[in-house]
Amino acid sequence: MASRRFFPPLRTLITTRSVTYMPRPGDGTPRPVTLIPGDGIGPLVTDAVEQVMEAMHAPVYFEKYEVHGDMKRVPQQVLDSIRKNKVCLKGGLKTPVGGGVNSLNVQLRKELDLYASLVNCFNLPGLPTRHENVDIVVVRENTEGEYSGLEHEVVPGVVESLKVITKFCSERIAKYAFEYAYLNNRKKVTAVHKANIMKLADGLFLESCREVATKYPSIKYNEIIVDNCCMQLVSKPEQFDVMVTPNLYGNLVANTAAGIAGGTGVMPGGNVGAEHAVFEQGASAGNVGKEKIMGQKKANPVALLLSSAMMLRHLQFPSFADRLESAVKRVISEGKYRTKDLGGDSTTQEVVDAVIANLD
């Protein structure tokens, strides 16, 4: 009887390759990136990014500037550097509560017209959370709303704060959200609002979203009131895909979604406009960590490492971004090196060393 020949399954014959990417001549030239270490844990986590970039031989180099949240304004040379380089990576800048000092985070967004904030909140393999299958992108309008800074005291004991919503800004953030969904094979965009109470302001935001939605028939569009949205997020977050919001609601929704998916220490994000982009920790950009964490040097660098991967993709260095993301996810999945917020006791440097060791 003739022996049977063994044929391996087809999938074992197919070698896995990265997506084909044909750069233009000169695309490998190292790119300058403005770096703002910031306050608190900022210098620790930005140093982590610098180490990993050097280990990967990534085609970027940093122009570092000292900026702190207690300054009255972002120094002009920093703004000039970002305008020249088009891209910035920053640690947290502490925002004083009360008093007359404006948030430098908000100043940066307004000066550079970084009108879209994007935070990606997703489950990381190996990191236990209350909910599975969470993969939410929060697209937040970044330049107006309650953050317009228009406040004054009418008479002693009475303060008026103005919320500004314009059709121009509402339309462009809606277009960005739908364009993001279209380019990233996302299926649904949800507009978050409070138009049942703020009928004119949030009504204009919704009207703009509805107009833009008609131009993207392949993407499902729905709306949700912000208070119901928060309840739905903590009970059934997997129902959400891309969420588009006015300024204040986006801050609340992004932080809630980040907490659900694993915490602010692992969620990447960035702020982008027509000309410039600033990448930072996705949620709680004004949270610069506790002094105890700084003293022990146990800040979690994962959020900024993943944000820097977003930055590399933005700069059209996709293979470097993939390598960095894969290494970070491998370290999280293995579970040996985790900072306290993820249930471990590792230092920032131990996590960085583990990421570098896992680079392909």
C-alpha positions as a LaTeX table, in Angstrom:
\begin{tabular}{lrrr}
\hline
Residue & $x$ (\AA) & $y$ (\AA) & $z$ (\AA) \\
\hline
Met1 & 0.00 & 0.00 & 0.00 \\
Ala2 & 1.44 & 3.32 & $-1.06$ \\
Ser3 & 2.21 & 5.72 & 1.77 \\
Arg4 & 0.19 & 8.88 & 1.92 \\
Arg5 & 1.96 & 12.16 & 1.27 \\
Phe6 & 1.54 & 14.79 & 3.98 \\
Phe7 & 0.50 & 18.26 & 2.89 \\
Pro8 & 0.81 & 20.96 & 5.57 \\
Pro9 & $-2.19$ & 23.26 & 6.08 \\
Leu10 & $-2.27$ & 26.18 & 3.68 \\
Arg11 & $-1.93$ & 28.74 & 6.45 \\
Thr12 & 1.49 & 27.34 & 7.45 \\
Leu13 & 2.75 & 27.94 & 3.91 \\
Ile14 & 1.83 & 31.63 & 3.97 \\
Thr15 & 4.52 & 33.76 & 5.57 \\
Thr16 & 3.31 & 36.74 & 7.49 \\
Arg17 & 4.47 & 40.05 & 6.09 \\
Ser18 & 3.77 & 43.61 & 7.05 \\
Val19 & 1.49 & 45.70 & 4.86 \\
Thr20 & 3.33 & 46.92 & 1.77 \\
Tyr21 & 4.42 & 50.51 & 2.16 \\
Met22 & 6.35 & 52.32 & $-0.56$ \\
Pro23 & 8.03 & 55.46 & 0.79 \\
Arg24 & 8.91 & 58.41 & $-1.34$ \\
Pro25 & 12.61 & 59.12 & $-1.87$ \\
Gly26 & 13.91 & 60.94 & 1.19 \\
Asp27 & 11.13 & 59.76 & 3.53 \\
Gly28 & 13.74 & 58.11 & 5.74 \\
Thr29 & 15.37 & 61.44 & 6.59 \\
Pro30 & 15.27 & 61.90 & 10.40 \\
Arg31 & 12.54 & 64.29 & 11.44 \\
Pro32 & 12.82 & 66.92 & 14.19 \\
Val33 & 10.19 & 66.71 & 16.93 \\
Thr34 & 9.63 & 69.34 & 19.62 \\
Leu35 & 9.79 & 67.72 & 23.05 \\
Ile36 & 8.21 & 69.21 & 26.18 \\
Pro37 & 8.99 & 67.04 & 29.25 \\
Gly38 & 6.54 & 69.05 & 31.36 \\
Asp39 & 5.81 & 68.71 & 35.08 \\
Gly40 & 5.68 & 65.91 & 37.61 \\
Ile41 & 6.16 & 62.50 & 35.99 \\
Gly42 & 6.55 & 64.17 & 32.58 \\
Pro43 & 10.38 & 64.10 & 32.51 \\
Leu44 & 10.34 & 60.42 & 33.57 \\
Val45 & 7.98 & 59.25 & 30.84 \\
Thr46 & 9.42 & 61.46 & 28.07 \\
Asp47 & 12.87 & 60.09 & 28.94 \\
Ala48 & 11.38 & 56.61 & 28.52 \\
Val49 & 10.28 & 57.53 & 25.00 \\
Glu50 & 13.72 & 58.94 & 24.17 \\
Gln51 & 15.39 & 55.71 & 25.29 \\
Val52 & 13.08 & 53.50 & 23.22 \\
Met53 & 13.40 & 55.72 & 20.14 \\
Glu54 & 17.17 & 55.52 & 20.41 \\
Ala55 & 17.09 & 51.74 & 20.84 \\
Met56 & 14.90 & 51.41 & 17.71 \\
His57 & 17.09 & 53.84 & 15.75 \\
Ala58 & 13.84 & 55.63 & 14.89 \\
Pro59 & 14.27 & 58.41 & 12.30 \\
Val60 & 13.40 & 61.22 & 14.71 \\
Tyr61 & 15.39 & 63.56 & 16.90 \\
Phe62 & 14.13 & 65.81 & 19.68 \\
Glu63 & 14.38 & 69.54 & 20.30 \\
Lys64 & 13.79 & 69.78 & 24.05 \\
Tyr65 & 12.22 & 72.79 & 25.80 \\
Glu66 & 11.46 & 73.46 & 29.45 \\
Val67 & 7.82 & 74.45 & 29.89 \\
His68 & 5.94 & 74.32 & 33.19 \\
Gly69 & 2.29 & 74.73 & 34.08 \\
Asp70 & 2.86 & 77.70 & 36.37 \\
Met71 & 4.18 & 79.86 & 33.52 \\
Lys72 & 1.86 & 82.62 & 32.34 \\
Arg73 & 2.30 & 81.68 & 28.68 \\
Val74 & 3.89 & 79.07 & 26.48 \\
Pro75 & 7.29 & 80.61 & 25.52 \\
Gln76 & 7.38 & 81.97 & 21.97 \\
Gln77 & 10.43 & 79.88 & 21.02 \\
Val78 & 8.48 & 76.73 & 21.88 \\
Leu79 & 5.57 & 77.76 & 19.64 \\
Asp80 & 8.04 & 78.65 & 16.89 \\
Ser81 & 9.68 & 75.22 & 17.22 \\
Ile82 & 6.35 & 73.40 & 16.92 \\
Arg83 & 5.35 & 75.52 & 13.94 \\
Lys84 & 8.66 & 74.67 & 12.27 \\
Asn85 & 8.67 & 70.95 & 13.10 \\
Lys86 & 4.87 & 70.46 & 12.78 \\
Val87 & 5.00 & 67.76 & 15.48 \\
Cys88 & 5.41 & 67.84 & 19.27 \\
Leu89 & 5.55 & 65.23 & 22.02 \\
Lys90 & 4.77 & 66.44 & 25.52 \\
Gly91 & 4.45 & 65.28 & 29.10 \\
Gly92 & 1.76 & 66.62 & 31.38 \\
Leu93 & 1.61 & 70.32 & 32.22 \\
Lys94 & 0.09 & 71.01 & 35.62 \\
Thr95 & $-2.94$ & 73.28 & 35.49 \\
Pro96 & $-3.37$ & 75.41 & 38.64 \\
Val97 & $-6.87$ & 75.21 & 40.14 \\
Gly98 & $-8.50$ & 78.65 & 40.48 \\
Gly99 & $-6.53$ & 81.89 & 40.43 \\
Gly100 & $-5.64$ & 83.83 & 37.32 \\
Val101 & $-3.27$ & 81.38 & 35.58 \\
Asn102 & $-4.65$ & 79.92 & 32.36 \\
Ser103 & $-4.02$ & 76.31 & 31.35 \\
Leu104 & $-0.99$ & 76.03 & 29.08 \\
Asn105 & $-2.51$ & 72.85 & 27.64 \\
Val106 & $-5.48$ & 74.91 & 26.43 \\
Gln107 & $-3.15$ & 77.72 & 25.25 \\
Leu108 & $-1.21$ & 75.29 & 23.06 \\
Arg109 & $-4.37$ & 73.97 & 21.46 \\
Lys110 & $-5.67$ & 77.45 & 20.70 \\
Glu111 & $-2.37$ & 78.98 & 19.51 \\
Leu112 & $-1.78$ & 76.10 & 17.08 \\
Asp113 & $-5.47$ & 75.55 & 16.27 \\
Leu114 & $-5.26$ & 71.90 & 17.36 \\
Tyr115 & $-9.00$ & 71.55 & 17.00 \\
Ala116 & $-9.28$ & 67.76 & 17.31 \\
Ser117 & $-8.35$ & 65.75 & 20.37 \\
Leu118 & $-8.23$ & 62.00 & 19.79 \\
Val119 & $-8.07$ & 59.43 & 22.61 \\
Asn120 & $-8.07$ & 55.69 & 21.87 \\
Cys121 & $-9.40$ & 53.61 & 24.78 \\
Phe122 & $-9.01$ & 49.87 & 24.25 \\
Asn123 & $-8.40$ & 46.63 & 26.13 \\
Leu124 & $-4.78$ & 45.52 & 26.25 \\
Pro125 & $-4.31$ & 41.72 & 26.08 \\
Gly126 & $-3.28$ & 40.36 & 29.47 \\
Leu127 & $-4.55$ & 43.37 & 31.43 \\
Pro128 & $-7.71$ & 42.38 & 33.34 \\
Thr129 & $-10.57$ & 44.89 & 33.30 \\
Arg130 & $-14.28$ & 44.78 & 34.16 \\
His131 & $-15.27$ & 44.88 & 30.48 \\
Glu132 & $-13.94$ & 43.13 & 27.38 \\
Asn133 & $-14.07$ & 44.12 & 23.69 \\
Val134 & $-13.64$ & 47.81 & 24.48 \\
Asp135 & $-12.20$ & 49.80 & 21.57 \\
Ile136 & $-13.46$ & 53.37 & 21.71 \\
Val137 & $-12.08$ & 56.44 & 19.97 \\
Val138 & $-13.17$ & 59.75 & 21.48 \\
Val139 & $-12.89$ & 62.70 & 19.08 \\
Arg140 & $-13.29$ & 65.93 & 21.05 \\
Glu141 & $-13.60$ & 69.51 & 19.84 \\
Asn142 & $-10.62$ & 71.27 & 21.36 \\
Thr143 & $-10.91$ & 75.01 & 20.88 \\
Glu144 & $-14.27$ & 76.35 & 22.07 \\
Gly145 & $-17.25$ & 75.33 & 24.23 \\
Glu146 & $-16.78$ & 75.77 & 27.98 \\
Tyr147 & $-13.01$ & 76.12 & 27.43 \\
Ser148 & $-13.39$ & 79.42 & 25.58 \\
Gly149 & $-12.09$ & 81.23 & 28.68 \\
Leu150 & $-14.81$ & 83.87 & 28.58 \\
Glu151 & $-15.59$ & 84.43 & 32.26 \\
His152 & $-16.28$ & 87.57 & 34.26 \\
Glu153 & $-17.79$ & 88.67 & 37.55 \\
Val154 & $-21.06$ & 90.46 & 36.87 \\
Val155 & $-21.46$ & 91.74 & 40.42 \\
Pro156 & $-19.71$ & 90.54 & 43.58 \\
Gly157 & $-20.72$ & 86.95 & 44.19 \\
Val158 & $-22.08$ & 86.38 & 40.65 \\
Val159 & $-19.80$ & 84.95 & 37.93 \\
Glu160 & $-20.81$ & 84.44 & 34.32 \\
Ser161 & $-19.04$ & 81.82 & 32.19 \\
Leu162 & $-19.84$ & 81.68 & 28.48 \\
Lys163 & $-20.08$ & 78.49 & 26.43 \\
Val164 & $-19.36$ & 79.21 & 22.76 \\
Ile165 & $-20.44$ & 76.80 & 20.00 \\
Thr166 & $-19.97$ & 77.73 & 16.33 \\
Lys167 & $-21.13$ & 76.00 & 13.19 \\
Phe168 & $-17.62$ & 76.23 & 11.70 \\
Cys169 & $-15.94$ & 74.39 & 14.59 \\
Ser170 & $-18.78$ & 71.89 & 14.97 \\
Glu171 & $-18.67$ & 70.99 & 11.28 \\
Arg172 & $-14.92$ & 70.53 & 11.15 \\
Ile173 & $-14.81$ & 68.27 & 14.24 \\
Ala174 & $-17.68$ & 66.22 & 12.83 \\
Lys175 & $-15.85$ & 65.92 & 9.50 \\
Tyr176 & $-12.70$ & 64.81 & 11.31 \\
Ala177 & $-14.60$ & 62.14 & 13.28 \\
Phe178 & $-16.30$ & 60.72 & 10.18 \\
Glu179 & $-13.10$ & 60.89 & 8.15 \\
Tyr180 & $-11.26$ & 59.04 & 10.93 \\
Ala181 & $-13.98$ & 56.38 & 11.00 \\
Tyr182 & $-13.88$ & 56.04 & 7.21 \\
Leu183 & $-10.08$ & 55.74 & 7.00 \\
Asn184 & $-9.84$ & 53.29 & 9.91 \\
Asn185 & $-12.68$ & 50.95 & 8.92 \\
Arg186 & $-14.83$ & 52.01 & 11.86 \\
Lys187 & $-18.54$ & 51.31 & 11.60 \\
Lys188 & $-20.31$ & 53.89 & 13.76 \\
Val189 & $-20.04$ & 57.50 & 14.95 \\
Thr190 & $-21.95$ & 58.60 & 18.06 \\
Ala191 & $-22.52$ & 62.30 & 18.78 \\
Val192 & $-22.60$ & 63.15 & 22.50 \\
His193 & $-24.72$ & 66.15 & 23.51 \\
Lys194 & $-27.08$ & 67.84 & 25.98 \\
Ala195 & $-29.39$ & 69.40 & 23.39 \\
Asn196 & $-32.45$ & 68.58 & 25.48 \\
Ile197 & $-31.35$ & 71.40 & 27.82 \\
Met198 & $-28.91$ & 73.54 & 25.81 \\
Lys199 & $-31.16$ & 73.62 & 22.79 \\
Leu200 & $-29.33$ & 76.32 & 20.82 \\
Ala201 & $-25.67$ & 75.55 & 21.59 \\
Asp202 & $-25.75$ & 71.75 & 21.57 \\
Gly203 & $-28.56$ & 71.91 & 19.03 \\
Leu204 & $-26.14$ & 73.61 & 16.60 \\
Phe205 & $-23.51$ & 70.95 & 17.32 \\
Leu206 & $-26.01$ & 68.17 & 16.53 \\
Glu207 & $-27.25$ & 69.93 & 13.39 \\
Ser208 & $-23.66$ & 70.08 & 12.12 \\
Cys209 & $-23.04$ & 66.40 & 12.89 \\
Arg210 & $-26.23$ & 65.37 & 11.09 \\
Glu211 & $-25.26$ & 67.32 & 7.97 \\
Val212 & $-21.82$ & 65.72 & 7.85 \\
Ala213 & $-23.27$ & 62.24 & 8.51 \\
Thr214 & $-25.27$ & 62.39 & 5.26 \\
Lys215 & $-21.98$ & 62.46 & 3.32 \\
Tyr216 & $-20.86$ & 59.13 & 4.84 \\
Pro217 & $-23.73$ & 56.70 & 4.13 \\
Ser218 & $-21.56$ & 53.64 & 4.87 \\
Ile219 & $-21.04$ & 54.74 & 8.50 \\
Lys220 & $-23.85$ & 54.39 & 11.01 \\
Tyr221 & $-24.65$ & 57.58 & 12.93 \\
Asn222 & $-26.47$ & 57.95 & 16.23 \\
Glu223 & $-26.79$ & 60.43 & 19.11 \\
Ile224 & $-26.76$ & 60.11 & 22.88 \\
Ile225 & $-27.35$ & 62.54 & 25.75 \\
Val226 & $-24.18$ & 62.96 & 27.79 \\
Asp227 & $-25.57$ & 61.77 & 31.14 \\
Asn228 & $-27.02$ & 58.61 & 29.57 \\
Cys229 & $-23.72$ & 58.24 & 27.71 \\
Cys230 & $-21.77$ & 58.05 & 30.98 \\
Met231 & $-24.15$ & 55.42 & 32.34 \\
Gln232 & $-23.94$ & 53.38 & 29.14 \\
Leu233 & $-20.15$ & 53.65 & 29.14 \\
Val234 & $-19.76$ & 52.05 & 32.56 \\
Ser235 & $-22.43$ & 49.38 & 31.91 \\
Lys236 & $-21.97$ & 48.43 & 28.24 \\
Pro237 & $-18.94$ & 50.20 & 26.72 \\
Glu238 & $-18.53$ & 47.71 & 23.85 \\
Gln239 & $-21.52$ & 49.34 & 22.08 \\
Phe240 & $-19.44$ & 52.45 & 21.27 \\
Asp241 & $-17.03$ & 52.86 & 18.38 \\
Val242 & $-16.12$ & 56.47 & 17.45 \\
Met243 & $-17.59$ & 59.21 & 19.64 \\
Val244 & $-17.63$ & 62.88 & 18.64 \\
Thr245 & $-18.16$ & 65.47 & 21.36 \\
Pro246 & $-18.01$ & 69.15 & 22.23 \\
Asn247 & $-15.09$ & 70.20 & 24.44 \\
Leu248 & $-16.15$ & 69.57 & 28.04 \\
Tyr249 & $-18.15$ & 66.40 & 27.40 \\
Gly250 & $-15.19$ & 64.92 & 25.52 \\
Asn251 & $-12.92$ & 65.44 & 28.51 \\
Leu252 & $-15.35$ & 63.60 & 30.79 \\
Val253 & $-16.15$ & 60.82 & 28.31 \\
Ala254 & $-12.48$ & 60.17 & 27.40 \\
Asn255 & $-11.44$ & 59.88 & 31.05 \\
Thr256 & $-14.38$ & 57.58 & 31.83 \\
Ala257 & $-13.61$ & 55.37 & 28.83 \\
Ala258 & $-9.92$ & 55.28 & 29.77 \\
Gly259 & $-10.77$ & 54.16 & 33.29 \\
Ile260 & $-12.97$ & 51.38 & 31.93 \\
Ala261 & $-10.35$ & 50.09 & 29.50 \\
Gly262 & $-7.38$ & 49.97 & 31.89 \\
Gly263 & $-6.62$ & 53.43 & 33.24 \\
Thr264 & $-5.16$ & 56.72 & 32.04 \\
Gly265 & $-1.64$ & 55.28 & 32.31 \\
Val266 & $-2.09$ & 53.13 & 29.21 \\
Met267 & $-4.31$ & 55.22 & 26.91 \\
Pro268 & $-2.63$ & 57.08 & 24.02 \\
Gly269 & $-3.83$ & 60.30 & 22.47 \\
Gly270 & $-3.01$ & 63.39 & 20.52 \\
Asn271 & $-4.23$ & 66.79 & 19.39 \\
Val272 & $-4.22$ & 67.62 & 15.71 \\
Gly273 & $-5.01$ & 70.55 & 13.46 \\
Ala274 & $-4.58$ & 71.30 & 9.78 \\
Glu275 & $-0.85$ & 72.06 & 10.18 \\
His276 & 0.38 & 70.73 & 13.53 \\
Ala277 & 0.04 & 67.80 & 15.93 \\
Val278 & 0.86 & 67.44 & 19.63 \\
Phe279 & 0.97 & 63.94 & 21.11 \\
Glu280 & 0.56 & 63.29 & 24.83 \\
Gln281 & $-1.02$ & 60.94 & 27.34 \\
Gly282 & $-4.55$ & 60.38 & 26.04 \\
Ala283 & $-6.56$ & 61.20 & 29.17 \\
Ser284 & $-5.86$ & 63.55 & 32.09 \\
Ala285 & $-3.19$ & 65.58 & 30.32 \\
Gly286 & $-3.13$ & 67.94 & 33.30 \\
Asn287 & $-2.55$ & 65.10 & 35.76 \\
Val288 & 1.19 & 65.07 & 36.43 \\
Gly289 & 1.25 & 62.27 & 39.03 \\
Lys290 & 1.82 & 62.11 & 42.76 \\
Glu291 & 5.08 & 63.12 & 44.41 \\
Lys292 & 5.48 & 59.61 & 45.87 \\
Ile293 & 5.44 & 58.07 & 42.39 \\
Met294 & 7.95 & 60.66 & 41.18 \\
Gly295 & 10.25 & 59.97 & 44.13 \\
Gln296 & 10.11 & 56.21 & 43.63 \\
Lys297 & 10.42 & 56.65 & 39.85 \\
Lys298 & 7.50 & 54.31 & 39.26 \\
Ala299 & 5.47 & 56.32 & 36.74 \\
Asn300 & 3.76 & 54.34 & 34.01 \\
Pro301 & 5.34 & 55.15 & 30.62 \\
Val302 & 2.93 & 53.04 & 28.53 \\
Ala303 & 0.48 & 55.81 & 27.59 \\
Leu304 & 3.21 & 58.08 & 26.23 \\
Leu305 & 5.00 & 55.19 & 24.52 \\
Leu306 & 1.78 & 54.32 & 22.68 \\
Ser307 & 1.21 & 58.02 & 21.94 \\
Ser308 & 4.70 & 58.16 & 20.43 \\
Ala309 & 3.73 & 55.19 & 18.24 \\
Met310 & 0.78 & 57.28 & 17.04 \\
Met311 & 3.28 & 60.06 & 16.37 \\
Leu312 & 5.51 & 57.75 & 14.32 \\
Arg313 & 2.52 & 56.70 & 12.23 \\
His314 & 1.59 & 60.38 & 11.79 \\
Leu315 & 5.15 & 60.99 & 10.51 \\
Gln316 & 4.69 & 58.09 & 8.04 \\
Phe317 & 7.04 & 55.69 & 9.79 \\
Pro318 & 4.52 & 52.81 & 10.12 \\
Ser319 & 6.98 & 49.95 & 10.63 \\
Phe320 & 8.61 & 51.73 & 13.59 \\
Ala321 & 5.16 & 52.40 & 15.06 \\
Asp322 & 4.21 & 48.73 & 14.68 \\
Arg323 & 7.43 & 47.58 & 16.34 \\
Leu324 & 6.94 & 49.90 & 19.29 \\
Glu325 & 3.27 & 48.99 & 19.79 \\
Ser326 & 4.01 & 45.26 & 19.54 \\
Ala327 & 6.81 & 45.50 & 22.12 \\
Val328 & 4.63 & 47.44 & 24.58 \\
Lys329 & 1.71 & 45.04 & 24.18 \\
Arg330 & 4.03 & 42.05 & 24.64 \\
Val331 & 5.35 & 43.46 & 27.92 \\
Ile332 & 1.79 & 44.13 & 29.19 \\
Ser333 & 0.64 & 40.67 & 28.11 \\
Glu334 & 3.53 & 38.87 & 29.82 \\
Gly335 & 2.74 & 40.72 & 33.04 \\
Lys336 & 6.22 & 40.51 & 34.55 \\
Tyr337 & 6.94 & 44.24 & 34.41 \\
Arg338 & 4.04 & 46.49 & 35.39 \\
Thr339 & 3.82 & 49.68 & 37.38 \\
Lys340 & 1.65 & 49.99 & 40.48 \\
Asp341 & $-1.42$ & 51.32 & 38.65 \\
Leu342 & $-1.49$ & 48.06 & 36.65 \\
Gly343 & $-1.11$ & 45.84 & 39.69 \\
Gly344 & 2.70 & 45.53 & 39.68 \\
Asp345 & 5.59 & 47.17 & 41.46 \\
Ser346 & 8.04 & 47.88 & 38.63 \\
Thr347 & 9.92 & 51.12 & 38.14 \\
Thr348 & 9.62 & 53.20 & 35.00 \\
Gln349 & 13.11 & 52.08 & 33.96 \\
Glu350 & 12.29 & 48.39 & 34.40 \\
Val351 & 9.30 & 48.76 & 32.09 \\
Val352 & 11.42 & 50.67 & 29.55 \\
Asp353 & 14.14 & 47.99 & 29.64 \\
Ala354 & 11.50 & 45.29 & 29.10 \\
Val355 & 10.03 & 47.17 & 26.11 \\
Ile356 & 13.49 & 47.58 & 24.57 \\
Ala357 & 14.22 & 43.86 & 25.10 \\
Asn358 & 10.96 & 43.00 & 23.27 \\
Leu359 & 11.62 & 45.13 & 20.21 \\
Asp360 & 11.68 & 42.99 & 17.05 \\
\hline
\end{tabular}
